[in-house]
């Protein structure tokens, strides 16, 4: 198990989101999730959209902002062990294309969800709260910040 | 994408390199594959934590559960969940000399690759496409073996000392003169381990205040040596001369980062053939850039010495250039010569300096005498000095094998990376499942290959790597 044997990239996790086809796969994955939710007969269209939004934001929060470190041992002697995947992207350089894409995509989902739920108050509150949980950790001011010591080690 | 040669005037022969981009559908399916494996990994971890499934990895003892953990268990995620499933394609024990055909001990696993048991059967005659046996010198009969056996009975197997103390044999002096003559440089020095040659000598050549420009895909030994030296490292895109030129210009114009002083030395680190890509360095352009910007060139010919060039003298011979242009020529004897160890060749002052200041000269034991004799015999054979044309025949056989193999694979429709003339042939498989399946199917057909996947390569570029040898006959390649 040799990380980085064929390239001098110390942490391959930083370049995963930049690779060819990742954005397309991500969009297709969200689309698939939505179709699955739409095909369950109990959910009406607004409920399906809100559920898509909430589940997508939950998944994004867990995989990008909650899980820390890398799934393989890296030769950088543990510099990335306490960093979440979002903080590891592009070695911490802010405003790269992947970061912009992943910031914009929950916003687009939010617009679509609020349109299809016809701006109903309950759905609106749910969608907004879930959008905030996924947008706030992406701010550059919160790079490496752990509020109340949650998820520190 | 086929690279168009911009400085076409410098090249005396066509330079065809191709790195086809991953087809989009394949990339999407690869990501889906990894995603599914990740989700299943989380599921299995969950079951292991709640004791529904037995945990077969090493765990802490009960009384140590409250201590600060030694390892982060997420770092083992990939190892546990993906690597263990296809682990039987690596670390296979072989029990004969790794020539064109090799014998392998058969292993089975009853618990999905967590443990292996030997059935006791030996699979004989596996066509060996994984050893770096470019000229076929890994054999147990022949002149090399007889000479090595004679030296073994005369000098013994161990030297028990470093080069600077009692370990400098007359065989070492003979070998160094021979290597210098082979390469066309003034003098050379040999070391017992190829990896150690790179990692121990780069710190002796550059230090703090120097700049190292290294290729993206340089080997771990070069990266380690560069980091140990304490110099500033900048990376240029693989084999991309525009990127290298831009970096050189920036370095000379801006100087050191904070103080703006000029750099003490600029060293360009490249390899002759890159073992994972199969691409050959654009040496004429690198030498032109080096002369224009007055920097030094360190060429690591680990895979290309003996394998390229009309007389087997490596990548300098392949392009028809002057070996005096390359400041430090480094190479290993492990690949084409069937021995072990590395060498560094260059001007006499440089080698004399390295004899006193290099770490491996002072601290590492010198090469063992039978190994030295193997190198001497095989090198003389390649140069044609032992009176036969066996060496030249082997070099030509390797070139023919390379061209034939690449042409046939392309006709069959596979995506092959790298230069047309390199004996390292990476065949792209992309999806994680194909890595395991390819390794096992090849073994069923009695062919042994090396497969690599993420994270050793970028995520959508996992591959199987074939290393061709002069010992392969056409029938073997046809299978």
XYZ file of C-alpha atoms in Angstrom:
632
model
C 0.000 0.000 0.000
C 2.086 2.849 -1.211
C 0.528 6.259 -1.403
C 2.084 8.536 -3.901
C 4.412 6.030 -5.475
C 3.555 7.047 -9.017
C 3.374 10.792 -8.449
C 4.819 13.278 -5.997
C 1.413 14.348 -4.713
C 1.729 14.025 -0.975
C -1.984 13.829 -0.247
C -4.113 12.509 -3.134
C -7.252 13.550 -1.281
C -6.556 17.130 -2.273
C -6.831 16.383 -5.970
C -9.741 13.946 -5.967
C -12.374 16.615 -6.481
C -10.418 18.130 -9.342
C -10.231 14.976 -11.385
C -11.991 14.549 -14.653
C -15.601 13.583 -14.384
C -16.000 14.043 -10.641
C -18.377 16.987 -10.956
C -20.488 15.145 -13.508
C -20.654 12.071 -11.271
C -21.664 14.242 -8.348
C -24.464 15.906 -10.339
C -25.659 12.538 -11.600
C -25.610 11.182 -8.056
C -27.796 14.003 -6.779
C -30.124 13.528 -9.726
C -30.381 9.808 -9.000
C -31.183 10.504 -5.359
C -33.933 12.865 -6.401
C -35.446 10.393 -8.841
C -35.469 7.685 -6.202
C -37.212 9.995 -3.773
C -39.722 11.095 -6.385
C -40.647 7.528 -7.163
C -41.741 6.738 -3.611
C -45.535 7.166 -3.812
C -45.999 8.612 -0.316
C -44.024 11.774 -0.941
C -45.555 14.685 -2.791
C -43.327 16.782 -5.027
C -42.541 19.497 -2.408
C -41.704 16.858 0.201
C -39.467 15.052 -2.255
C -37.571 18.221 -3.061
C -37.107 19.178 0.572
C -35.956 15.668 1.354
C -33.466 15.760 -1.511
C -32.103 19.044 -0.260
C -31.866 17.897 3.344
C -30.334 14.499 2.587
C -27.849 16.034 0.163
C -26.776 18.637 2.694
C -26.521 16.022 5.416
C -24.322 13.820 3.237
C -22.184 16.783 2.235
C -21.740 17.844 5.834
C -20.728 14.360 6.953
C -18.283 13.656 4.134
C -16.770 17.084 3.683
C -16.936 18.705 7.093
C -17.205 16.001 9.734
C -14.861 13.215 8.698
C -11.239 14.137 9.308
C -7.995 12.878 7.850
C -7.421 10.544 4.950
C -8.484 6.921 4.431
C -4.891 5.961 3.710
C -1.579 6.788 5.341
C 0.083 9.713 3.635
C 3.792 10.508 3.539
C 3.214 14.009 4.880
C 3.652 12.816 8.469
C 0.123 13.501 9.582
C -0.314 17.134 8.573
C -3.782 16.393 7.286
C -4.939 14.185 10.131
C -6.925 16.852 11.922
C -8.249 18.514 8.781
C -11.592 17.775 7.233
C -11.796 16.982 3.532
C -12.963 20.493 2.752
C -9.934 21.963 4.482
C -7.651 19.521 2.676
C -8.905 20.431 -0.799
C -6.097 21.944 -2.878
C -3.912 22.125 0.218
C -5.977 24.876 1.818
C -5.937 27.311 -1.102
C -9.280 29.139 -1.056
C -11.562 29.943 -3.989
C -10.368 27.253 -6.365
C -12.820 25.914 -8.944
C -13.745 22.808 -6.969
C -14.488 24.851 -3.883
C -16.624 27.253 -5.871
C -18.515 24.400 -7.494
C -19.276 22.711 -4.205
C -20.355 26.003 -2.652
C -22.709 26.811 -5.516
C -24.333 23.400 -5.844
C -26.219 23.417 -2.497
C -27.360 26.959 -3.301
C -28.775 25.801 -6.646
C -30.528 22.913 -4.924
C -31.940 25.393 -2.412
C -33.382 27.577 -5.181
C -34.956 24.602 -6.890
C -36.347 23.252 -3.640
C -37.853 26.569 -2.597
C -39.435 26.961 -6.038
C -41.001 23.531 -6.016
C -42.267 23.810 -2.448
C -44.037 27.075 -3.407
C -42.293 28.927 -0.551
C -44.284 27.131 2.127
C -43.099 28.302 5.601
C -42.280 24.915 7.173
C -40.367 23.728 4.149
C -38.636 27.102 3.967
C -37.347 26.877 7.519
C -36.111 23.323 7.013
C -34.360 24.129 3.765
C -32.736 27.294 5.064
C -31.418 25.690 8.228
C -29.984 22.800 6.265
C -28.396 25.163 3.735
C -26.775 27.171 6.519
C -25.240 24.043 8.084
C -23.543 23.326 4.815
C -22.579 26.866 3.779
C -21.105 28.214 6.999
C -18.267 25.634 7.313
C -17.199 26.532 3.785
C -16.380 30.143 4.637
C -12.650 30.815 4.482
C -12.798 32.456 7.898
C -13.806 29.098 9.377
C -10.826 27.217 7.977
C -9.604 25.041 10.835
C -12.087 26.498 13.312
C -13.775 24.042 15.656
C -16.673 25.641 17.517
C -17.046 24.525 21.151
C -14.274 22.015 20.587
C -16.580 19.714 18.603
C -14.647 17.445 16.247
C -11.327 18.749 17.440
C -9.417 15.458 17.645
C -3.286 13.754 -26.767
C -0.332 13.368 -29.089
C 2.408 15.779 -28.160
C 3.523 17.937 -31.043
C 7.247 18.491 -30.958
C 7.891 22.219 -30.822
C 11.664 22.174 -30.984
C 11.613 19.646 -33.753
C 15.081 20.552 -34.863
C 16.675 19.113 -31.755
C 15.282 15.652 -32.192
C 16.982 13.298 -34.588
C 14.223 10.699 -34.462
C 10.431 10.803 -34.077
C 9.231 11.201 -30.519
C 5.777 9.727 -30.126
C 4.170 9.963 -26.784
C 0.543 9.553 -26.039
C -1.381 9.905 -22.811
C -4.948 9.388 -23.806
C -7.443 11.030 -21.509
C -9.852 8.880 -19.581
C -13.147 8.490 -21.426
C -15.884 10.283 -19.490
C -18.132 7.287 -19.122
C -15.313 5.224 -17.685
C -14.422 8.009 -15.252
C -18.013 8.268 -14.020
C -18.230 4.514 -13.556
C -14.920 4.497 -11.707
C -16.160 7.103 -9.261
C -19.399 5.154 -8.808
C -17.313 2.073 -8.108
C -15.236 3.814 -5.470
C -18.356 5.384 -3.996
C -20.075 2.033 -3.622
C -16.952 0.558 -2.056
C -16.745 3.481 0.375
C -20.374 3.068 1.416
C -19.913 -0.646 1.933
C -16.761 0.122 3.879
C -18.677 2.352 6.253
C -21.347 -0.330 6.609
C -18.807 -3.011 7.450
C -17.043 -0.725 9.910
C -20.376 -0.059 11.564
C -21.043 -3.779 11.841
C -17.572 -4.380 13.183
C -18.005 -1.713 15.813
C -21.301 -3.131 16.966
C -19.802 -6.596 17.041
C -22.139 -8.014 14.415
C -19.052 -8.925 12.420
C -15.706 -10.011 13.749
C -12.921 -7.458 13.545
C -9.863 -9.056 12.039
C -7.507 -6.159 12.233
C -5.199 -5.536 15.145
C -7.018 -3.834 18.024
C -5.884 -2.436 21.335
C -6.105 -4.407 24.493
C -9.098 -3.896 26.753
C -7.126 -2.082 29.448
C -5.713 0.379 26.911
C -9.033 1.504 25.482
C -9.091 4.715 27.507
C -5.606 5.825 26.507
C -4.971 8.328 23.734
C -5.029 6.217 20.572
C -1.767 5.510 18.797
C -3.228 5.405 15.323
C -6.185 7.046 13.720
C -8.455 4.241 12.613
C -9.741 6.199 9.633
C -6.288 6.038 8.117
C -6.686 2.326 7.887
C -10.054 2.580 6.113
C -8.761 2.084 2.605
C -6.456 -0.685 3.721
C -9.216 -2.590 5.525
C -11.995 -2.246 3.056
C -10.523 -1.997 -0.418
C -7.000 -3.319 -0.295
C -7.864 -6.479 1.629
C -10.391 -7.515 -0.999
C -7.834 -7.642 -3.789
C -4.722 -8.283 -1.748
C -3.931 -11.566 -3.427
C -2.562 -9.799 -6.500
C 0.420 -8.455 -4.537
C 3.209 -9.913 -2.450
C 3.073 -13.208 -4.294
C 5.927 -15.515 -3.227
C 8.075 -16.793 -6.054
C 10.442 -19.678 -5.793
C 12.696 -19.560 -8.809
C 14.938 -17.051 -10.534
C 12.731 -14.262 -11.963
C 13.656 -14.649 -15.594
C 11.293 -14.828 -18.503
C 9.365 -17.557 -16.714
C 9.002 -17.884 -12.993
C 7.558 -20.378 -10.518
C 5.134 -19.177 -7.938
C 3.850 -20.773 -4.777
C 0.130 -21.097 -4.797
C -1.856 -19.515 -2.008
C -5.517 -19.706 -1.154
C -7.480 -17.723 1.346
C -10.521 -19.021 3.117
C -11.461 -15.810 4.877
C -11.439 -13.304 2.025
C -7.750 -12.509 1.993
C -7.256 -11.813 5.680
C -5.000 -14.862 5.969
C -3.350 -16.995 3.331
C -2.449 -20.677 3.427
C -0.095 -22.366 1.027
C -1.544 -25.332 -0.769
C 1.932 -26.700 -1.259
C 1.602 -26.702 -5.003
C 4.014 -24.683 -7.096
C 2.720 -23.114 -10.293
C 5.511 -23.507 -12.798
C 6.289 -21.540 -15.886
C 4.434 -18.294 -15.286
C 5.379 -15.780 -17.960
C 6.953 -12.982 -16.021
C 5.783 -9.546 -17.140
C 6.458 -7.887 -13.830
C 10.219 -8.055 -13.223
C 12.493 -5.296 -14.427
C 14.438 -7.792 -16.413
C 14.904 -5.684 -19.533
C 17.853 -7.466 -21.058
C 17.140 -10.856 -19.620
C 20.223 -11.115 -17.419
C 18.306 -12.622 -14.524
C 19.173 -16.207 -15.344
C 20.863 -19.073 -13.592
C 23.021 -20.342 -16.439
C 25.438 -18.513 -18.640
C 28.714 -16.656 -18.436
C 27.533 -14.113 -15.868
C 26.543 -16.800 -13.447
C 29.803 -18.740 -13.835
C 31.921 -15.663 -13.323
C 29.889 -14.635 -10.287
C 30.222 -18.115 -8.787
C 33.993 -18.023 -9.264
C 34.266 -14.663 -7.541
C 32.021 -15.893 -4.747
C 34.406 -18.732 -3.987
C 37.339 -16.353 -4.211
C 36.140 -13.287 -2.320
C 33.227 -14.524 -0.264
C 29.769 -13.078 -0.095
C 30.121 -10.151 2.311
C 32.428 -7.168 2.495
C 31.738 -6.189 6.112
C 32.929 -2.655 5.791
C 32.218 0.710 4.222
C 33.965 2.096 1.196
C 36.075 4.495 3.205
C 37.333 1.904 5.661
C 38.295 -1.586 4.587
C 35.642 -2.159 1.963
C 37.233 -0.857 -1.209
C 38.037 -3.967 -3.231
C 39.977 -4.008 -6.471
C 36.798 -5.317 -8.016
C 35.082 -2.039 -7.101
C 37.809 -0.015 -8.794
C 37.551 -2.189 -11.885
C 33.793 -1.815 -11.923
C 33.943 1.952 -11.600
C 36.374 2.305 -14.490
C 34.134 0.066 -16.578
C 30.996 2.045 -15.739
C 32.738 5.298 -16.638
C 33.783 3.844 -19.973
C 30.306 2.477 -20.616
C 28.608 5.794 -20.023
C 31.190 7.947 -21.734
C 31.956 10.088 -18.673
C 35.164 10.790 -16.852
C 34.601 8.706 -13.765
C 31.917 6.951 -11.778
C 31.188 5.690 -8.315
C 29.029 2.748 -7.303
C 26.876 2.137 -4.252
C 25.294 -0.949 -2.793
C 21.633 0.118 -3.052
C 19.879 1.991 -5.846
C 17.384 3.804 -3.625
C 20.163 4.843 -1.271
C 22.195 6.233 -4.167
C 19.532 8.857 -4.816
C 18.523 9.612 -1.284
C 22.047 9.812 0.079
C 23.753 11.721 -2.699
C 21.338 14.524 -3.443
C 21.873 15.932 0.078
C 25.611 15.892 -0.619
C 25.171 17.873 -3.811
C 22.623 20.534 -2.852
C 21.763 22.163 0.424
C 19.894 25.118 1.866
C 19.777 28.049 -0.496
C 19.676 25.865 -3.598
C 16.712 25.181 -5.803
C 15.566 21.781 -6.994
C 13.188 21.558 -9.935
C 11.769 18.092 -10.025
C 9.299 16.427 -12.299
C 5.791 15.657 -11.086
C 6.215 11.932 -11.338
C 9.668 11.473 -9.881
C 10.408 8.368 -7.913
C 10.221 8.261 -4.127
C 14.010 8.020 -3.812
C 14.483 11.325 -5.642
C 11.740 12.976 -3.592
C 13.279 11.703 -0.365
C 16.749 12.858 -1.340
C 15.403 16.281 -2.303
C 13.563 16.663 0.989
C 16.542 15.505 3.037
C 18.796 18.049 1.416
C 16.904 21.059 2.744
C 16.786 22.851 -0.592
C 13.652 24.509 -1.940
C 11.715 22.156 -4.177
C 9.528 23.288 -7.054
C 7.616 20.839 -9.173
C 7.017 21.171 -12.897
C 4.396 19.324 -14.873
C 5.410 15.962 -16.179
C 7.689 16.222 -19.214
C 6.339 19.696 -19.901
C 9.133 21.914 -21.127
C 7.058 25.108 -21.075
C 6.351 24.599 -17.386
C 10.045 23.944 -16.697
C 11.106 27.027 -18.621
C 8.604 29.190 -16.784
C 9.883 27.916 -13.442
C 13.491 28.503 -14.455
C 12.745 32.047 -15.585
C 10.855 32.825 -12.383
C 13.645 31.388 -10.280
C 16.351 33.402 -11.947
C 14.382 36.637 -12.075
C 13.013 36.527 -8.539
C 15.761 34.664 -6.719
C 15.220 33.212 -3.259
C 11.756 33.764 -1.806
C 12.248 36.360 0.869
C 15.721 37.780 0.483
C 15.746 37.935 -3.338
C 19.316 36.722 -3.384
C 20.326 34.568 -6.338
C 20.085 30.831 -5.868
C 23.335 29.072 -5.081
C 22.580 26.190 -7.440
C 19.647 25.135 -9.563
C 19.346 21.396 -10.055
C 16.872 19.821 -12.451
C 15.874 16.282 -11.452
C 14.497 14.098 -14.213
C 14.294 10.399 -14.899
C 15.161 8.561 -18.101
C 12.033 6.397 -18.228
C 9.270 6.951 -15.728
C 8.305 3.556 -14.435
C 4.611 4.181 -13.912
C 3.910 6.094 -17.101
C 6.339 4.593 -19.556
C 7.273 8.011 -20.860
C 10.755 9.094 -21.859
C 12.141 12.458 -20.823
C 12.545 15.086 -23.518
C 16.267 15.177 -23.036
C 17.336 17.414 -25.968
C 15.018 20.164 -24.802
C 16.041 19.802 -21.173
C 19.693 20.094 -22.115
C 18.980 23.159 -24.264
C 17.135 24.782 -21.341
C 19.878 23.849 -18.930
C 22.511 25.491 -21.077
C 20.404 28.585 -21.652
C 19.703 29.169 -17.961
C 22.989 27.755 -16.624
C 21.627 25.152 -14.232
C 22.654 21.576 -13.453
C 20.993 18.405 -14.609
C 20.618 15.191 -12.619
C 19.441 12.334 -14.765
C 18.167 9.197 -13.077
C 18.424 6.388 -15.595
C 17.147 3.624 -13.366
C 14.927 2.079 -16.002
C 16.541 3.326 -19.172
C 20.179 2.247 -18.825
C 20.719 -0.833 -20.915
C 17.184 -0.700 -22.236
C 17.230 2.247 -24.615
C 19.559 3.305 -27.344
C 21.064 1.422 -30.258
C 23.965 0.184 -28.179
C 22.128 0.013 -24.883
C 23.818 3.004 -23.273
C 20.631 4.615 -22.081
C 18.580 7.651 -22.893
C 21.587 9.823 -23.844
C 22.448 7.277 -26.505
C 18.814 7.057 -27.590
C 18.720 10.732 -28.464
C 22.262 10.754 -29.803
C 23.485 13.424 -27.390
C 26.786 14.061 -25.685
C 27.018 12.456 -22.228
C 29.219 15.337 -21.091
C 26.161 17.604 -21.219
C 24.475 15.845 -18.325
C 26.157 16.905 -15.106
C 25.211 13.964 -12.926
C 24.226 10.689 -14.519
C 22.767 8.288 -12.046
C 21.448 4.825 -12.611
C 20.848 1.491 -11.004
C 22.131 -1.948 -11.763
C 18.951 -3.608 -10.573
C 16.981 -3.343 -13.756
C 18.897 -4.236 -16.874
C 22.030 -5.774 -15.422
C 20.381 -8.305 -13.165
C 22.331 -7.249 -10.088
C 21.821 -4.751 -7.275
C 23.109 -1.304 -6.571
C 23.468 2.095 -8.163
C 26.068 4.353 -9.665
C 26.709 8.016 -10.222
C 28.803 9.200 -13.159
C 30.143 12.596 -14.029
C 33.227 14.765 -14.036
C 36.228 13.659 -12.027
C 36.014 16.520 -9.508
C 32.387 15.715 -8.826
C 33.013 12.025 -8.213
C 36.040 12.710 -6.024
C 33.901 15.075 -3.982
C 31.223 12.413 -3.644
C 33.762 9.827 -2.580
C 34.483 11.885 0.503
C 31.173 13.554 1.236
C 28.462 11.100 0.288
C 26.579 9.449 3.115
C 26.568 6.001 1.618
C 30.278 6.076 0.972
C 30.940 6.805 4.611
C 28.255 4.772 6.343
C 26.866 2.092 4.045
C 28.671 -1.132 3.283
C 29.988 -1.492 -0.214
C 28.726 -3.865 -2.844
C 29.134 -7.554 -2.434
C 31.793 -9.133 -4.769
C 29.618 -11.644 -6.690
C 27.185 -8.824 -7.464
C 30.064 -6.699 -8.718
C 31.232 -9.540 -10.936
C 27.722 -9.991 -12.328
C 27.643 -6.337 -13.303
C 31.104 -6.486 -14.843
C 30.246 -9.515 -16.959
C 26.868 -8.232 -18.067
C 28.226 -4.776 -18.885
C 31.050 -6.261 -20.939
C 28.491 -8.416 -22.682
C 26.356 -5.390 -23.586
C 29.360 -3.440 -24.792
C 30.439 -6.407 -26.861
C 33.861 -6.636 -25.234
C 33.655 -10.299 -24.403
C 33.877 -11.094 -28.064
C 30.333 -12.236 -28.758
C 27.399 -10.317 -30.169
C 25.066 -11.541 -27.462
C 24.762 -8.073 -25.952
C 23.803 -6.358 -29.141
C 21.394 -9.147 -29.981
C 19.677 -8.687 -26.619
C 19.321 -4.934 -27.036
C 17.825 -5.409 -30.475
C 15.533 -8.160 -29.251
C 14.234 -5.862 -26.537
C 13.524 -3.092 -29.037
C 11.705 -5.509 -31.336
C 9.705 -6.940 -28.468
C 8.717 -3.452 -27.360
C 7.493 -2.359 -30.753
C 5.676 -5.587 -31.457
C 3.979 -5.722 -28.061
C 2.814 -2.116 -28.191
C 1.539 -2.441 -31.713
C -0.423 -5.592 -30.949
C -1.954 -4.162 -27.789
C -3.025 -1.017 -29.617
C -4.577 -3.122 -32.348
C -6.518 -5.005 -29.726
C -7.909 -1.668 -28.631
C -6.384 -1.102 -25.193
C -5.347 2.308 -23.934
C -1.585 2.324 -23.502
C 0.336 5.185 -21.989
C 3.791 6.338 -22.773
C 6.347 6.547 -25.472
C 6.446 4.169 -28.389
C 9.923 2.942 -27.547
C 9.784 2.415 -23.829
C 9.841 -1.160 -22.567
C 7.540 -0.243 -19.704
C 3.975 -0.609 -20.955
C 1.178 0.629 -18.682
C -2.192 -0.684 -19.741
C -5.028 1.376 -18.338
C -7.696 -0.314 -16.329
C -9.754 2.244 -14.554
C -12.238 0.686 -12.229
C -11.276 -0.738 -8.860
C -12.941 -4.061 -9.570
C -10.977 -4.513 -12.748
C -7.690 -4.236 -10.872
C -8.404 -7.335 -8.834
C -10.037 -9.201 -11.670
C -7.190 -8.503 -14.092
C -4.555 -9.741 -11.671
C -6.427 -12.963 -10.983
C -7.348 -13.701 -14.584
C -3.772 -13.177 -15.679
C -2.616 -15.635 -13.059
C -5.120 -18.181 -14.310
C -3.614 -17.811 -17.748
C -0.117 -18.206 -16.293
C 1.003 -14.638 -16.749
C 2.293 -12.570 -13.859
C 1.727 -8.802 -13.970
C 1.890 -5.870 -11.602
C -1.317 -3.892 -11.095
C -1.512 -0.528 -9.364
C -4.475 1.517 -8.282
C -5.456 4.498 -6.188
C -3.812 5.948 -4.081
C -0.523 5.093 -5.721
C -1.825 6.578 -8.970
C -4.370 9.362 -9.493
C -7.890 8.184 -8.772
C -9.013 7.584 -12.327
C -5.787 6.182 -13.668
C -5.240 2.734 -12.232
C -3.201 0.535 -14.487
C -1.499 -2.759 -15.053
C 2.159 -2.471 -15.874
C 3.990 -4.792 -18.221
C 7.791 -4.815 -18.212
C 9.156 -6.304 -21.386
C 12.353 -8.244 -21.515
C 14.775 -9.407 -24.136
C 14.225 -12.891 -22.814
C 10.597 -12.924 -23.905
C 10.078 -14.778 -27.153
C 7.415 -13.932 -29.647
C 5.265 -16.886 -28.620
C 5.295 -15.730 -25.030
C 4.164 -12.273 -26.084
C 1.431 -13.685 -28.246
C -0.270 -15.546 -25.399
